mmCIF file of C-alpha atoms in Angstrom:
data_model
loop_
_atom_site.group_PDB
_atom_site.id
_atom_site.type_symbol
_atom_site.label_atom_id
_atom_site.label_comp_id
_atom_site.label_asym_id
_atom_site.label_seq_id
_atom_site.Cartn_x
_atom_site.Cartn_y
_atom_site.Cartn_z
ATOM 1 C CA UNK D 711 -0.034 -0.006 0.330
ATOM 2 C CA UNK D 712 0.811 3.514 -0.624
ATOM 3 C CA UNK D 713 -1.074 4.724 2.207
ATOM 4 C CA UNK D 714 -1.629 9.001 1.775
ATOM 5 C CA UNK D 715 -0.036 10.556 -1.242
ATOM 6 C CA UNK D 716 -0.389 14.301 -1.722
ATOM 7 C CA UNK D 717 0.756 16.007 -4.680
ATOM 8 C CA UNK D 718 2.383 18.639 -5.128
ATOM 9 C CA UNK D 719 5.286 18.456 -2.663
ATOM 10 C CA UNK D 720 6.030 22.188 -3.427
ATOM 11 C CA UNK D 721 3.963 24.648 -5.003
ATOM 12 C CA UNK D 722 4.607 28.397 -5.182
ATOM 13 C CA UNK D 723 1.475 30.623 -6.227
ATOM 14 C CA UNK D 724 0.659 34.422 -6.817
ATOM 15 C CA UNK D 725 -1.832 35.903 -4.545
ATOM 16 C CA UNK D 726 -5.016 35.188 -6.475
ATOM 17 C CA UNK D 727 -4.308 32.226 -8.506
ATOM 18 C CA UNK D 728 -6.245 29.248 -7.676
ATOM 19 C CA UNK D 729 -5.114 25.656 -7.128
ATOM 20 C CA UNK D 730 -6.101 22.092 -6.081
ATOM 21 C CA UNK D 731 -3.786 20.261 -3.596
ATOM 22 C CA UNK D 732 -4.491 16.689 -4.606
ATOM 23 C CA UNK D 733 -4.456 13.855 -1.852
ATOM 24 C CA UNK D 734 -5.215 9.940 -2.083
ATOM 25 C CA UNK D 735 -5.399 7.261 -0.011
ATOM 26 C CA UNK D 736 -5.423 3.456 -0.797
ATOM 27 C CA UNK D 737 -6.495 2.210 2.386
ATOM 28 C CA UNK D 738 -10.101 1.854 2.069
ATOM 29 C CA UNK D 739 -10.628 4.610 4.871
ATOM 30 C CA UNK D 740 -13.963 6.767 5.625
ATOM 31 C CA UNK D 741 -12.621 9.502 7.120
ATOM 32 C CA UNK D 742 -10.332 12.155 5.501
ATOM 33 C CA UNK D 743 -9.414 15.147 6.321
ATOM 34 C CA UNK D 744 -7.063 18.201 5.602
ATOM 35 C CA UNK D 745 -4.982 19.982 8.141
ATOM 36 C CA UNK D 746 -2.368 23.302 7.835
ATOM 37 C CA UNK D 747 0.485 23.148 9.870
ATOM 38 C CA UNK D 748 2.208 26.768 10.313
ATOM 39 C CA UNK D 749 5.559 27.535 12.754
ATOM 40 C CA UNK D 750 4.437 28.018 16.049
ATOM 41 C CA UNK D 751 0.917 26.414 15.919
ATOM 42 C CA UNK D 752 -0.704 23.317 16.576
ATOM 43 C CA UNK D 753 -1.918 21.488 13.360
ATOM 44 C CA UNK D 754 -5.258 23.121 12.562
ATOM 45 C CA UNK D 755 -8.191 21.284 10.491
ATOM 46 C CA UNK D 756 -9.208 22.747 7.787
ATOM 47 C CA UNK D 757 -12.056 20.547 6.268
ATOM 48 C CA UNK D 758 -12.930 16.843 7.044
ATOM 49 C CA UNK D 759 -15.020 14.153 5.211
ATOM 50 C CA UNK D 760 -16.586 10.898 6.672
ATOM 51 C CA UNK D 761 -17.037 8.863 3.340
ATOM 52 C CA UNK D 762 -17.819 9.491 -0.326
ATOM 53 C CA UNK D 763 -20.167 12.840 -0.798
ATOM 54 C CA UNK D 764 -20.356 13.823 2.617
ATOM 55 C CA UNK D 765 -17.762 16.658 3.939
ATOM 56 C CA UNK D 766 -17.717 19.181 6.356
ATOM 57 C CA UNK D 767 -15.849 22.199 7.958
ATOM 58 C CA UNK D 768 -12.813 22.293 10.087
ATOM 59 C CA UNK D 769 -11.110 25.137 12.449
ATOM 60 C CA UNK D 770 -10.241 27.110 9.525
ATOM 61 C CA UNK D 771 -12.344 26.323 6.492
ATOM 62 C CA UNK D 772 -12.290 29.960 4.910
ATOM 63 C CA UNK D 773 -10.259 30.249 1.571
ATOM 64 C CA UNK D 774 -10.820 26.135 0.649
ATOM 65 C CA UNK D 775 -13.092 24.254 -1.019
ATOM 66 C CA UNK D 776 -13.382 20.327 -0.733
ATOM 67 C CA UNK D 777 -15.277 17.951 -2.214
ATOM 68 C CA UNK D 778 -15.410 13.524 -1.931
ATOM 69 C CA UNK D 779 -16.552 11.950 -5.006
ATOM 70 C CA UNK D 780 -14.552 8.843 -4.230
ATOM 71 C CA UNK D 781 -13.508 6.803 -1.142
ATOM 72 C CA UNK D 782 -9.944 7.400 -2.145
ATOM 73 C CA UNK D 783 -9.809 10.899 -3.159
ATOM 74 C CA UNK D 784 -9.951 14.018 -1.262
ATOM 75 C CA UNK D 785 -8.734 17.310 -3.159
ATOM 76 C CA UNK D 786 -8.478 20.813 -1.348
ATOM 77 C CA UNK D 787 -8.947 23.838 -3.528
ATOM 78 C CA UNK D 788 -7.776 26.955 -2.946
ATOM 79 C CA UNK D 789 -10.179 30.092 -4.423
ATOM 80 C CA UNK D 790 -8.197 32.422 -4.510
ATOM 81 C CA UNK D 791 -4.949 32.414 -2.792
ATOM 82 C CA UNK D 792 -3.333 34.739 -0.240
ATOM 83 C CA UNK D 793 -0.313 35.171 1.507
ATOM 84 C CA UNK D 794 -2.082 34.009 5.050
ATOM 85 C CA UNK D 795 -2.749 30.654 3.071
ATOM 86 C CA UNK D 796 1.031 29.855 3.374
ATOM 87 C CA UNK D 797 1.972 26.706 5.529
ATOM 88 C CA UNK D 798 2.395 22.993 4.869
ATOM 89 C CA UNK D 799 -0.703 21.211 4.230
ATOM 90 C CA UNK D 800 -1.143 17.633 5.527
ATOM 91 C CA UNK D 801 -4.111 15.349 4.359
ATOM 92 C CA UNK D 802 -4.710 12.513 6.991
ATOM 93 C CA UNK D 803 -6.834 9.685 6.936
ATOM 94 C CA UNK D 804 -8.459 6.954 9.323
ATOM 95 C CA UNK D 805 -10.726 3.947 9.311
ATOM 96 C CA UNK D 806 -13.875 6.198 11.338
ATOM 97 C CA UNK D 807 -14.200 9.665 12.413
ATOM 98 C CA UNK D 808 -14.582 8.585 15.895
ATOM 99 C CA UNK D 809 -10.942 9.924 16.591
ATOM 100 C CA UNK D 810 -9.703 6.936 18.486
ATOM 101 C CA UNK D 811 -8.217 5.797 15.104
ATOM 102 C CA UNK D 812 -4.838 6.266 14.339
ATOM 103 C CA UNK D 813 -4.303 9.077 11.783
ATOM 104 C CA UNK D 814 -2.017 8.293 8.994
ATOM 105 C CA UNK D 815 -0.474 11.437 7.601
ATOM 106 C CA UNK D 816 0.359 12.257 4.078
ATOM 107 C CA UNK D 817 3.705 13.686 3.513
ATOM 108 C CA UNK D 818 2.718 17.263 2.987
ATOM 109 C CA UNK D 819 2.409 20.026 0.784
ATOM 110 C CA UNK D 820 4.925 23.052 0.903
ATOM 111 C CA UNK D 821 2.829 26.220 -0.578
ATOM 112 C CA UNK D 822 4.125 29.575 -0.770
ATOM 113 C CA UNK D 823 1.851 32.421 -1.481
ATOM 114 C CA UNK D 824 3.580 35.450 -3.106
ATOM 115 C CA UNK K 193 -10.931 27.057 20.943
ATOM 116 C CA UNK K 194 -9.941 23.819 22.777
ATOM 117 C CA UNK K 195 -6.343 24.305 23.792
ATOM 118 C CA UNK K 196 -3.411 21.894 23.872
ATOM 119 C CA UNK K 197 -0.469 23.306 25.549
ATOM 120 C CA UNK K 198 3.331 21.833 25.379
ATOM 121 C CA UNK K 199 6.564 23.201 26.415
ATOM 122 C CA UNK K 200 8.002 23.917 23.202
ATOM 123 C CA UNK K 201 11.281 22.896 24.145
ATOM 124 C CA UNK K 202 14.151 22.588 22.514
ATOM 125 C CA UNK K 203 15.047 19.673 25.312
ATOM 126 C CA UNK K 204 18.665 18.894 24.302
ATOM 127 C CA UNK K 205 19.752 15.441 26.177
ATOM 128 C CA UNK K 206 22.956 13.446 26.164
ATOM 129 C CA UNK K 207 22.616 9.985 24.765
ATOM 130 C CA UNK K 208 21.111 7.555 27.485
ATOM 131 C CA UNK K 209 19.263 10.164 29.267
ATOM 132 C CA UNK K 210 15.741 9.884 30.316
ATOM 133 C CA UNK K 211 13.690 12.749 29.239
ATOM 134 C CA UNK K 212 10.112 13.791 30.126
ATOM 135 C CA UNK K 213 7.269 15.806 28.239
ATOM 136 C CA UNK K 214 4.126 17.076 29.596
ATOM 137 C CA UNK K 215 1.114 18.294 28.253
ATOM 138 C CA UNK K 216 -1.586 19.695 29.784
ATOM 139 C CA UNK K 217 -5.694 20.323 28.042
ATOM 140 C CA UNK K 218 -8.248 22.579 28.673
ATOM 141 C CA UNK K 219 -11.434 20.507 27.562
ATOM 142 C CA UNK K 220 -12.389 18.313 30.733
ATOM 143 C CA UNK K 221 -14.360 16.593 28.551
ATOM 144 C CA UNK K 222 -11.997 14.788 26.562
ATOM 145 C CA UNK K 223 -12.002 11.087 25.891
ATOM 146 C CA UNK K 224 -9.002 10.065 23.942
ATOM 147 C CA UNK K 225 -5.136 10.842 23.994
ATOM 148 C CA UNK K 226 -2.288 10.346 21.453
ATOM 149 C CA UNK K 227 1.292 11.285 21.099
ATOM 150 C CA UNK K 228 2.281 11.949 17.636
ATOM 151 C CA UNK K 229 6.337 12.245 16.519
ATOM 152 C CA UNK K 230 6.877 14.683 13.364
ATOM 153 C CA UNK K 231 10.474 14.295 12.459
ATOM 154 C CA UNK K 232 11.847 17.532 10.508
ATOM 155 C CA UNK K 233 9.821 18.522 7.663
ATOM 156 C CA UNK K 234 7.694 15.129 7.884
ATOM 157 C CA UNK K 235 4.381 14.107 8.309
ATOM 158 C CA UNK K 236 3.151 13.172 11.980
ATOM 159 C CA UNK K 237 3.117 9.724 12.714
ATOM 160 C CA UNK K 238 1.180 7.892 15.703
ATOM 161 C CA UNK K 239 3.636 7.250 18.175
ATOM 162 C CA UNK K 240 1.384 5.691 21.130
ATOM 163 C CA UNK K 241 -2.079 6.264 22.309
ATOM 164 C CA UNK K 242 -2.092 7.078 25.868
ATOM 165 C CA UNK K 243 -4.518 5.122 28.363
ATOM 166 C CA UNK K 244 -6.074 5.828 31.773
ATOM 167 C CA UNK K 245 -3.974 3.075 33.717
ATOM 168 C CA UNK K 246 -1.036 4.438 31.490
ATOM 169 C CA UNK K 247 0.949 2.731 29.055
ATOM 170 C CA UNK K 248 4.327 1.873 28.105
ATOM 171 C CA UNK K 249 5.600 0.581 24.600
ATOM 172 C CA UNK K 250 9.657 -0.532 24.704
ATOM 173 C CA UNK K 251 11.637 2.722 25.775
ATOM 174 C CA UNK K 252 8.765 4.833 26.100
ATOM 175 C CA UNK K 253 5.965 5.313 29.100
ATOM 176 C CA UNK K 254 2.818 7.428 28.777
ATOM 177 C CA UNK K 255 0.599 8.322 31.396
ATOM 178 C CA UNK K 256 -2.548 10.221 31.703
ATOM 179 C CA UNK K 257 -4.113 12.529 34.870
ATOM 180 C CA UNK K 258 -7.445 13.630 34.414
ATOM 181 C CA UNK K 259 -7.973 15.162 37.539
ATOM 182 C CA UNK K 260 -4.988 17.451 36.507
ATOM 183 C CA UNK K 261 -5.899 17.587 33.031
ATOM 184 C CA UNK K 262 -2.468 16.656 31.718
ATOM 185 C CA UNK K 263 -0.734 13.847 30.092
ATOM 186 C CA UNK K 264 3.247 12.895 29.922
ATOM 187 C CA UNK K 265 5.617 11.063 27.404
ATOM 188 C CA UNK K 266 8.862 9.296 29.104
ATOM 189 C CA UNK K 267 11.589 8.331 27.210
ATOM 190 C CA UNK K 268 14.298 6.079 28.370
ATOM 191 C CA UNK K 269 17.696 5.500 27.567
ATOM 192 C CA UNK K 270 17.194 8.261 24.997
ATOM 193 C CA UNK K 271 18.598 7.326 21.303
ATOM 194 C CA UNK K 272 20.161 9.559 18.627
ATOM 195 C CA UNK K 273 16.799 8.558 16.081
ATOM 196 C CA UNK K 274 14.431 9.913 19.396
ATOM 197 C CA UNK K 275 15.492 13.383 17.981
ATOM 198 C CA UNK K 276 12.232 14.882 16.720
ATOM 199 C CA UNK K 277 9.078 16.443 17.533
ATOM 200 C CA UNK K 278 6.402 15.191 19.721
ATOM 201 C CA UNK K 279 2.820 16.066 19.597
ATOM 202 C CA UNK K 280 0.685 15.680 22.157
ATOM 203 C CA UNK K 281 -3.152 15.181 20.832
ATOM 204 C CA UNK K 282 -6.681 14.875 22.737
ATOM 205 C CA UNK K 283 -9.742 14.147 21.087
ATOM 206 C CA UNK K 284 -13.004 14.889 22.844
ATOM 207 C CA UNK K 285 -16.373 14.646 21.145
ATOM 208 C CA UNK K 286 -18.496 17.607 19.234
ATOM 209 C CA UNK K 287 -21.662 16.403 17.816
ATOM 210 C CA UNK K 288 -20.914 12.835 16.299
ATOM 211 C CA UNK K 289 -17.831 13.288 15.613
ATOM 212 C CA UNK K 290 -14.401 13.231 17.269
ATOM 213 C CA UNK K 291 -11.982 16.321 16.637
ATOM 214 C CA UNK K 292 -8.757 16.300 17.294
ATOM 215 C CA UNK K 293 -6.779 19.000 18.570
ATOM 216 C CA UNK K 294 -2.823 19.249 18.192
ATOM 217 C CA UNK K 295 -0.387 20.670 20.744
ATOM 218 C CA UNK K 296 2.179 23.078 19.393
ATOM 219 C CA UNK K 297 4.937 20.152 19.730
ATOM 220 C CA UNK K 298 8.152 19.539 21.897
ATOM 221 C CA UNK K 299 11.249 19.468 20.241
ATOM 222 C CA UNK K 300 14.030 16.781 21.534
ATOM 223 C CA UNK K 301 17.187 16.916 20.560
ATOM 224 C CA UNK K 302 19.511 13.753 21.472
ATOM 225 C CA UNK K 303 23.290 14.468 21.424
ATOM 226 C CA UNK K 304 26.029 11.548 21.121
#
């Protein structure tokens, strides 16, 4: 199993550009989520999904959209990039959303917005 | 926002030392507790869950004190490979979902 994969690994955007961060898992996990990690901050939840067709907002959803058309994929879309969105983005998956399951994280996408 | 507080460190210790980290959490309704390890520029990985009775995994011991709302991680006989940032993670239920709150991490550097 590849586990959780993310693309791209690095990205530089200009303010106002849009882009999609890709996330895929091959473990048949129902629960997937997106976090951002900023220096001096803990990981913060952006959006999550408890299964195909179901998504919900986390702690910091503004400026981001998600969709979950399949169990495997959970892309994160930046609508109009802003410098405040410069961060490291981690996708994670787990068997369920009960919170007691191990979270498996992807390798991260390092995004810089100029 | 529910808070999880950790000493950011860094903790600089020699090989073979014993080192302990504490973490405090603000939400008394928290249900599950974890320690994750994050290497530099890598993703977090589960180190161990923390049970009410305390648990041990090799050189690592985790303990939970619900009354005082803190969690600890003890590392014995530190190895160079233990150098990493250790994230304290607390889960509480909001609605039908478990919500994970991550601490900012404690950085450990083990020196030869």
